[in-house]
Short mmCIF file of C-alpha atoms in Angstrom, two decimals:
data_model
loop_
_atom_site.label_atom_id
_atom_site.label_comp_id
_atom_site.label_asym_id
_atom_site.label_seq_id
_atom_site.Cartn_x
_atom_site.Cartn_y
_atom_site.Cartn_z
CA UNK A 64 -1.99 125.09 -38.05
CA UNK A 65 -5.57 124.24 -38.96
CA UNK A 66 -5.93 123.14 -42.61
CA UNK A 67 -9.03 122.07 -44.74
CA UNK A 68 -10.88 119.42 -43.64
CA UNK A 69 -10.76 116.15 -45.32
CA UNK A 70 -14.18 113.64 -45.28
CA UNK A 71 -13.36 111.55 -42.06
CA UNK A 72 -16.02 111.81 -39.54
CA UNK A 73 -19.38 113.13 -39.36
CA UNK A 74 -20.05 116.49 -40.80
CA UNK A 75 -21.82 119.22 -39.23
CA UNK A 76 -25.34 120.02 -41.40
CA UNK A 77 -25.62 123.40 -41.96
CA UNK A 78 -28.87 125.23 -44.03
CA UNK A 79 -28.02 128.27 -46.45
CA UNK A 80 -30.69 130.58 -46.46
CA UNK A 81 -30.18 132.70 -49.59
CA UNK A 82 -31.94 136.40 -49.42
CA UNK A 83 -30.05 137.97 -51.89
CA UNK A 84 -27.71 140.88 -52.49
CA UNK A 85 -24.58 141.26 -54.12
CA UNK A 86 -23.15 137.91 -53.42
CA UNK A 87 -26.04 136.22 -55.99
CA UNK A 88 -25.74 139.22 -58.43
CA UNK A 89 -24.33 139.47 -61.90
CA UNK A 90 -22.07 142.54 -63.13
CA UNK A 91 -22.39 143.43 -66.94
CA UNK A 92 -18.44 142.12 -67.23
CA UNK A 93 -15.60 140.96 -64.64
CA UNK A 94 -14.63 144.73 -64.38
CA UNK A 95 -18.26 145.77 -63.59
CA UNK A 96 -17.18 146.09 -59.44
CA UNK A 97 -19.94 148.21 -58.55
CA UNK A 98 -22.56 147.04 -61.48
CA UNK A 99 -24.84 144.68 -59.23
CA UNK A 100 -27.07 144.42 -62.34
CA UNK A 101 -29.92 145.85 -60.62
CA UNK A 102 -30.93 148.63 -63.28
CA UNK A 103 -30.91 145.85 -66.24
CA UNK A 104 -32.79 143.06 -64.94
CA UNK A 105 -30.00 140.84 -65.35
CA UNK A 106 -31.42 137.81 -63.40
CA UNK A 107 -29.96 137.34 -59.86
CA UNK A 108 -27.58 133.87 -59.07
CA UNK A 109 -29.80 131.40 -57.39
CA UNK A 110 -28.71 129.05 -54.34
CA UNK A 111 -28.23 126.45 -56.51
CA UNK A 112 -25.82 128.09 -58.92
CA UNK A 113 -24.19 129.67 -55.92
CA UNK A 114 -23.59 126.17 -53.99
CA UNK A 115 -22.61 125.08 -57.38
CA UNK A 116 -19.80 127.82 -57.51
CA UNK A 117 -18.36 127.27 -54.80
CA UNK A 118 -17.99 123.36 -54.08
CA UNK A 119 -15.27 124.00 -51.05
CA UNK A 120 -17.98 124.59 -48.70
CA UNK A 121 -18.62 121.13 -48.94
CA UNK A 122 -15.60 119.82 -46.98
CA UNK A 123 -16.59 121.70 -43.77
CA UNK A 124 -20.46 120.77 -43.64
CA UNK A 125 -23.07 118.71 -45.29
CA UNK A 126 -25.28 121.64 -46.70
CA UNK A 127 -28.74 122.20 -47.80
CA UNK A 128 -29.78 125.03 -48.98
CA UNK A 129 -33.18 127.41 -49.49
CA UNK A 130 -33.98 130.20 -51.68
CA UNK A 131 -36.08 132.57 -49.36
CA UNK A 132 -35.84 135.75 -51.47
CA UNK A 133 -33.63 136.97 -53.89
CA UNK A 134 -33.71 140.87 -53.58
CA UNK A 135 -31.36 143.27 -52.89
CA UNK A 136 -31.14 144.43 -49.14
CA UNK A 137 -32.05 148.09 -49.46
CA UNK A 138 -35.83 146.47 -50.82
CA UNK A 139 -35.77 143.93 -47.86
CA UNK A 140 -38.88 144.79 -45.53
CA UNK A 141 -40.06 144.10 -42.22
CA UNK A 142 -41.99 141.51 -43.12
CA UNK A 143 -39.21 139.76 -44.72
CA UNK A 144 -37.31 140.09 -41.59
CA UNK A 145 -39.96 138.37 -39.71
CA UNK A 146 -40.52 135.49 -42.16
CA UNK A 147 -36.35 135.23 -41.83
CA UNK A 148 -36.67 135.03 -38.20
CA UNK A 149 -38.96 132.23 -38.42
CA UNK A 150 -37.48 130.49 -40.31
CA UNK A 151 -34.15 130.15 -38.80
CA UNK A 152 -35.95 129.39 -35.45
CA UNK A 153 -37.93 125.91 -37.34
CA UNK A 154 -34.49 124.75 -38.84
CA UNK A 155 -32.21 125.23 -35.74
CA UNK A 156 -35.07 123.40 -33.65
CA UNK A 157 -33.90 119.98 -35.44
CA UNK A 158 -31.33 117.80 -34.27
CA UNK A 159 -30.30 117.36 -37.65
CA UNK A 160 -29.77 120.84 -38.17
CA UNK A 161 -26.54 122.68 -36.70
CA UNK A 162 -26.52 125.87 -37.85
CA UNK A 163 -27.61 128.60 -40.14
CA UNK A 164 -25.89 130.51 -43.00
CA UNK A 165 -27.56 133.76 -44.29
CA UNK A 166 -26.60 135.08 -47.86
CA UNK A 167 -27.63 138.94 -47.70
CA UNK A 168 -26.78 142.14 -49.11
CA UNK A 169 -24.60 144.82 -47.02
CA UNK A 170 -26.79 147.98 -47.36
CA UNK A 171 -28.86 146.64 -43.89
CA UNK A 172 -26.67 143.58 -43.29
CA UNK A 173 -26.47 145.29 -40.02
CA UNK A 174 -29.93 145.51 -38.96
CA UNK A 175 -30.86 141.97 -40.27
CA UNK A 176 -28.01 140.49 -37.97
CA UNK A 177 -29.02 142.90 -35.31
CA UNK A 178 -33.10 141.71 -35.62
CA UNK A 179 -31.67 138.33 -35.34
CA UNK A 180 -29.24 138.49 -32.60
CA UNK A 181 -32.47 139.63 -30.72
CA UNK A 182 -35.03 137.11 -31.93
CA UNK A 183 -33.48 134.14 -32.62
CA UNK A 184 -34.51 131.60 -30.03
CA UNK A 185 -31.69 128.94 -30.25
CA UNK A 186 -27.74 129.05 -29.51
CA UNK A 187 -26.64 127.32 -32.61
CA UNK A 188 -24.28 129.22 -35.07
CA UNK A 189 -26.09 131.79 -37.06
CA UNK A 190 -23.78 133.55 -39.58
CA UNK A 191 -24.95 136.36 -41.84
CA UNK A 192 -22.09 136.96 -44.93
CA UNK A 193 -22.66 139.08 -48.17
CA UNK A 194 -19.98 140.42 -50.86
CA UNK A 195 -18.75 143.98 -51.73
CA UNK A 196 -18.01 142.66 -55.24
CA UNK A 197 -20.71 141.05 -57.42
CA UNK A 198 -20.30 137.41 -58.32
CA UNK A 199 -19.59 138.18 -62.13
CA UNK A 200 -16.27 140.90 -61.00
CA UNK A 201 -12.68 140.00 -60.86
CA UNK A 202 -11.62 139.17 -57.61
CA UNK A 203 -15.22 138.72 -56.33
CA UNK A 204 -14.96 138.36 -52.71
CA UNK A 205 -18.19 136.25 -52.35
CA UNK A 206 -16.61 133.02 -52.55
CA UNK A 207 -14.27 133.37 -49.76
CA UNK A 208 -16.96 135.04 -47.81
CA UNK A 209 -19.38 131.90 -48.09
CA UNK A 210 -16.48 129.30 -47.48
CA UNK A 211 -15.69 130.98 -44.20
CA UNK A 212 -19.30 131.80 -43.31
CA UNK A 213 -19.68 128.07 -43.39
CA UNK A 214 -16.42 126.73 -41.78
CA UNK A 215 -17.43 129.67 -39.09
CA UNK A 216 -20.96 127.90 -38.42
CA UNK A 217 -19.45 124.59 -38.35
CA UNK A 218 -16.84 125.24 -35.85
CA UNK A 219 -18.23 123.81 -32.00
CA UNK A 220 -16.57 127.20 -30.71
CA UNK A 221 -19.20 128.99 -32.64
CA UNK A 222 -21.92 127.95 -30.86
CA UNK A 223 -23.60 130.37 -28.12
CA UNK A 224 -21.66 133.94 -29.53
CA UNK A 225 -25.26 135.20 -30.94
CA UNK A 226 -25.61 136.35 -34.52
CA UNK A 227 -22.01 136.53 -36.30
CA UNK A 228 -21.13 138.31 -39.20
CA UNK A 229 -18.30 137.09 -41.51
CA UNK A 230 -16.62 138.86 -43.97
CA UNK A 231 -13.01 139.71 -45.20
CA UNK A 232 -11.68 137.42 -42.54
CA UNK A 233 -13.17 138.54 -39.72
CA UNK A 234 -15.47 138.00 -36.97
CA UNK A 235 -18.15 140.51 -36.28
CA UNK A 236 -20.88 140.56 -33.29
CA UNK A 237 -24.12 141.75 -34.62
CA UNK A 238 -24.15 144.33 -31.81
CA UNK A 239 -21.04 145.86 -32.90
CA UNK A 240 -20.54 145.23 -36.55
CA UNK A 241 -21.39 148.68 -39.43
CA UNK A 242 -20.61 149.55 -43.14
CA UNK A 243 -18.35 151.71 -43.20
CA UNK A 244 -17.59 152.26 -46.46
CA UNK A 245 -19.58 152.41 -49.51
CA UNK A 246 -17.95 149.95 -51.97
CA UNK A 247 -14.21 149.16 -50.53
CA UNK A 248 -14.55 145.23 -49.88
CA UNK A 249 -12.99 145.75 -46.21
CA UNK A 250 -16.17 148.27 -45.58
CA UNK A 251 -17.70 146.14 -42.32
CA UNK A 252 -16.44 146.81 -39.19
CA UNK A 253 -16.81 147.08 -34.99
CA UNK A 254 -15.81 150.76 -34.36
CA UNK A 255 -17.01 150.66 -30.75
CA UNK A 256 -16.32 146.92 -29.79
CA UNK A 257 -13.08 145.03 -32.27
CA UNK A 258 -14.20 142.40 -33.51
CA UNK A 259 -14.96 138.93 -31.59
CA UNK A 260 -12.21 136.95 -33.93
CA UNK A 261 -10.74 136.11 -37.24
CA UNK A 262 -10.85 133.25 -39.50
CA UNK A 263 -7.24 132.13 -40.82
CA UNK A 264 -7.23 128.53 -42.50
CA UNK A 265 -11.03 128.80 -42.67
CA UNK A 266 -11.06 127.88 -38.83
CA UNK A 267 -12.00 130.94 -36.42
CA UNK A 268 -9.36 132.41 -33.82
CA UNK A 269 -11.89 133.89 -31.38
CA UNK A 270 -10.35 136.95 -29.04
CA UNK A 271 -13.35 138.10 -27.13
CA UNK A 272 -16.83 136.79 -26.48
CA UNK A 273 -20.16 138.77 -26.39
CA UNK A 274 -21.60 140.03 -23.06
CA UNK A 275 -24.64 141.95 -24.72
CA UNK A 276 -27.94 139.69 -23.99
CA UNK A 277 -28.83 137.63 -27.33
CA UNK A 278 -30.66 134.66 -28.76
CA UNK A 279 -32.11 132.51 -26.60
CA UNK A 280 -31.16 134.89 -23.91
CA UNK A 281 -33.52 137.80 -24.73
CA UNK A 282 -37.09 138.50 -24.17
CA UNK A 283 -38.51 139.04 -27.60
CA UNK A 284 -41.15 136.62 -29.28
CA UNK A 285 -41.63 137.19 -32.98
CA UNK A 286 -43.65 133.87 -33.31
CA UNK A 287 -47.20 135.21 -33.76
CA UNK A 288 -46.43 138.29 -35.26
CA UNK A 289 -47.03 139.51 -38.81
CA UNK A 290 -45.48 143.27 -38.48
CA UNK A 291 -43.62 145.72 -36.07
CA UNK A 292 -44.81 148.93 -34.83
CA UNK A 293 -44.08 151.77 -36.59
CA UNK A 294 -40.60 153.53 -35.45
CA UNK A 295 -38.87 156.67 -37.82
CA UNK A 296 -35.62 157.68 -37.91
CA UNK A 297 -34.85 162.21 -37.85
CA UNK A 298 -31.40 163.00 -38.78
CA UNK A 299 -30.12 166.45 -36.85
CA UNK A 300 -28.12 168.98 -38.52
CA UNK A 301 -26.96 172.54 -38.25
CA UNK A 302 -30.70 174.55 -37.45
CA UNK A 303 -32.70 171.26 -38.09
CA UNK A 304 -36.14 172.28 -37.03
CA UNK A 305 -39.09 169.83 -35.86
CA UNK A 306 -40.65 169.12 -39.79
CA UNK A 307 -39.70 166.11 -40.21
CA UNK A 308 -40.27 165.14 -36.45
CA UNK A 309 -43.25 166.60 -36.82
CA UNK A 310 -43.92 164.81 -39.77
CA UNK A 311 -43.30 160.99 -38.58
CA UNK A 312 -46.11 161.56 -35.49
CA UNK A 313 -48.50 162.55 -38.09
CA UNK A 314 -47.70 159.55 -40.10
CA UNK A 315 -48.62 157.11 -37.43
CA UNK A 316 -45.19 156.53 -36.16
CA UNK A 317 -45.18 154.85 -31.99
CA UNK A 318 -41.63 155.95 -31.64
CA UNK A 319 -39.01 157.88 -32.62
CA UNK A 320 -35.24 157.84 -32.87
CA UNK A 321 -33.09 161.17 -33.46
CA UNK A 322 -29.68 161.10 -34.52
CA UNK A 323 -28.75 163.94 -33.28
CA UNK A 324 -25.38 165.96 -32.61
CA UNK A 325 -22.62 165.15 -30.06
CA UNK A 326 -24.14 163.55 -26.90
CA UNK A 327 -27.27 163.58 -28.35
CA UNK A 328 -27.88 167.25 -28.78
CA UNK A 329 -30.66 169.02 -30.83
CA UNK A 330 -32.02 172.59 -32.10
CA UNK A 331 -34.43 174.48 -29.67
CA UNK A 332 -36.97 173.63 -32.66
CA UNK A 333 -36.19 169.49 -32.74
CA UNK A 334 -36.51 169.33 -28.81
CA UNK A 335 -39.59 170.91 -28.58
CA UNK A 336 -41.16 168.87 -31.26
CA UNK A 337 -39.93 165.97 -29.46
CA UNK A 338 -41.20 167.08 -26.23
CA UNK A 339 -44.81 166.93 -27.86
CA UNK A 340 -44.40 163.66 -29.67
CA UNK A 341 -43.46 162.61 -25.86
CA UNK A 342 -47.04 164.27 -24.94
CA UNK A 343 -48.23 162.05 -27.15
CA UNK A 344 -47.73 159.23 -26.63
CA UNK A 345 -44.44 158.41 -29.09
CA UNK A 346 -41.55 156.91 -27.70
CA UNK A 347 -38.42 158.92 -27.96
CA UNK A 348 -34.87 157.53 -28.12
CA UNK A 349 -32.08 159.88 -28.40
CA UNK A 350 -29.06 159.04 -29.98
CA UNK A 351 -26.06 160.44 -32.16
CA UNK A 352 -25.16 161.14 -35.70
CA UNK A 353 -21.21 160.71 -34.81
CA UNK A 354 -20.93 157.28 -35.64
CA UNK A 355 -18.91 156.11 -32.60
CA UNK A 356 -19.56 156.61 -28.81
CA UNK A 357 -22.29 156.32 -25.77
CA UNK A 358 -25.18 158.25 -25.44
CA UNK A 359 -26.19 157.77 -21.94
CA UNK A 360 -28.59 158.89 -19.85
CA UNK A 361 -28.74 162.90 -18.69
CA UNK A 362 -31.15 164.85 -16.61
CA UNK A 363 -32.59 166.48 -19.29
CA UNK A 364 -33.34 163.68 -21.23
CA UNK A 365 -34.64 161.67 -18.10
CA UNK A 366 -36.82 164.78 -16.61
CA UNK A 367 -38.38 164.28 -20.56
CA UNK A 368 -38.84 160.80 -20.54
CA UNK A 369 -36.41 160.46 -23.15
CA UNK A 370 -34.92 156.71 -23.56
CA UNK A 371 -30.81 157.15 -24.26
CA UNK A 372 -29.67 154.69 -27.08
CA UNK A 373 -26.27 154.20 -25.54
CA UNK A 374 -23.92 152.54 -28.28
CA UNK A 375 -26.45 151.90 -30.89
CA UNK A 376 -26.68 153.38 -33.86
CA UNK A 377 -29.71 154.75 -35.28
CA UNK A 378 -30.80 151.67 -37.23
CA UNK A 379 -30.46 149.35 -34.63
CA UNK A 380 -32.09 151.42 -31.94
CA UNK A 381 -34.78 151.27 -34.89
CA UNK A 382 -35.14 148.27 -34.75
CA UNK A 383 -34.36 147.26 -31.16
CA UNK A 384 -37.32 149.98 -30.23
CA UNK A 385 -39.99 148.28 -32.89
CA UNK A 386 -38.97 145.02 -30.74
CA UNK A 387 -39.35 147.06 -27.60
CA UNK A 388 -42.87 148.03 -28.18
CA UNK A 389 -44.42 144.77 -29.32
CA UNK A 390 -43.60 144.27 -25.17
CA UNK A 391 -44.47 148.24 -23.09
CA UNK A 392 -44.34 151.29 -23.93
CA UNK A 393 -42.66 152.32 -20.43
CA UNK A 394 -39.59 154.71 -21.15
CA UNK A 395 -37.65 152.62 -17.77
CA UNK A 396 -37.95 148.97 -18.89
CA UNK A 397 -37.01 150.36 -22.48
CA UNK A 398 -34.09 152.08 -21.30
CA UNK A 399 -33.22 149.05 -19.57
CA UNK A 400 -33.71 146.81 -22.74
CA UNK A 401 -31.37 149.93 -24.26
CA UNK A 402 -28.38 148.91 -21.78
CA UNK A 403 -28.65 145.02 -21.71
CA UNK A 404 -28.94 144.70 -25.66
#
């Protein structure tokens, strides 16, 4: 049985790159569990202080750590993505550095670890880990998080599995991984794929491995850009018609994905709309509002030049389509990109 690691040996350096989120914020008291302190300006917990807390990382890793924003992840943009991305790439290219924890909040933990997973040019450890529970509330769930974030990165058999995602013990690929729920601190997980492992003991029990292309594997370059093109997400419902569809091409937007019903069914109204954005010039992914399940490809989306978004879910075949089109705008090779990521 794997126990805590004592100071024998060389350690393993690993960076903390702090964005944000609930894990740095303060509650007005310890029963405050869904008071993130947002709406009072209480100040945010910096890297520092949060290091500080929690001085049990420090037997799995020597650790430096960075303050790279400290904002909640439902204000993260684009932008900060891309600076993120960036960054990680300069510290995993030094020997000295062996791996990468991100602190983030959960609203787009998702599409953070899904951006990296897809960017990231190295296969060092990157772990992305956040709390349901601010740092102030009884029986935060932040420090546990962080420890195991870290003794995840550290561990040699977490090298090469692409962008992980730790939290309330387990082991989540950032293809996979989605909040689920909207406060409940077991909210993240793998509907579609289980999750790759657990951590027990702080050391990670790994039961699958990812087959999705990632890292150093994939074909995106984020070096030399400043921004993303433009891609909008349309919900479908019951008699949705094309407004809003109609609405994002006239904004500007190069693609579009609709979560729509079932296998990626729409309203007369939304398909037509979509046909035209297709005229275009917009990229069109189909997908589904259900949460769980393929969307693959059919002969009416096809005869359209429709691109299918398999299993991903609407905000990651946002963001894996704004990737997408910084490379062609050719419906095949994104389709292809669509199946192999």
């Amino acid at each position: 049985m794997a126990i805590i690691k004592d100071n024998a040996g060389p350690k393993p350096h690993i960076t903390i790159l702090a964005t944000g989120g609930t894990i740095a914020s303060r509650g007005g008291n310890s029963l405050s569990l869904t008071d993130y302190g947002v709406s009072t300006g209480r100040q945010p917990v910096g890297i520092d202080t949060l290091m500080e807390a929690v001085p049990e990382m420090h037997q799995f890793a020597e650790i430096s750590g960075e303050q790279l924003f400290n904002v909640g992840s439902s204000k993260l943009s684009i932008e900060n993505l891309l600076t993120l991305a960036k960054r990680i790439d300069v510290l995993l290219s030094m020997e000295t550095i062996d791996g990468v924890v991100v602190t983030h909040g959960t609203d787009t933990l998702e599409e953070t670890a899904y951006f990296l997973n897809l960017v990231v040019k190295s296969d060092k450890p990157v772990v992305l880990v956040a709390s349901m529970r601010p740092a102030t509330g009884l029986s935060a769930d932040g420090p546990i998080n962080l420890v195991n974030a870290i003794a995840l990165a550290s561990n040699p058999s977490a090298r090469n599995k692409g962008v992980m995602v730790c939290m309330n013990d387990q082991i989540s690929s950032a293809f996979g991984v989605a909040k689920t729920n909207t406060t409940n601190v077991a909210a993240f997980k793998c509907p579609d794929t289980g999750y790759l492992g657990i951590m027990q003991n702080f050391e990670p029990f790994f039961m699958s491995v990812p087959v999705k292309r990632h890292t150093h594997q994939t074909e995106f370059d984020v070096a030399n850009l400043a921004t993303l093109p433009r891609v909008d997400i349309v919900y479908t419902a019951l008699g949705t018609d094309g407004l809003f569809i109609d609405a994002a091409v006239a904004a500007g937007a190069k693609g579009i994905i609709n979560s729509g019903l079932g296998h990626g069914n729409m309203s007369a109204a939304a398909m037509a709309s979509l046909e035209a954005a297709r005229e275009n010039g917009v990229t069109v992914v189909v997908g589904s509002r259900t949460g769980g399940g393929l969307v693959t490809p059919t002969q009416q989306f096809m005869q359209r030049d429709f691109i299918t978004a398999m299993m991903h879910s609407a905000p990651k075949s946002r963001i894996l389509l704004m990737l997408a089109l910084t490379i062609t705008d050719d419906p095949r090779e994104i389709q292809r990109m669509f199946d192999q990521y």
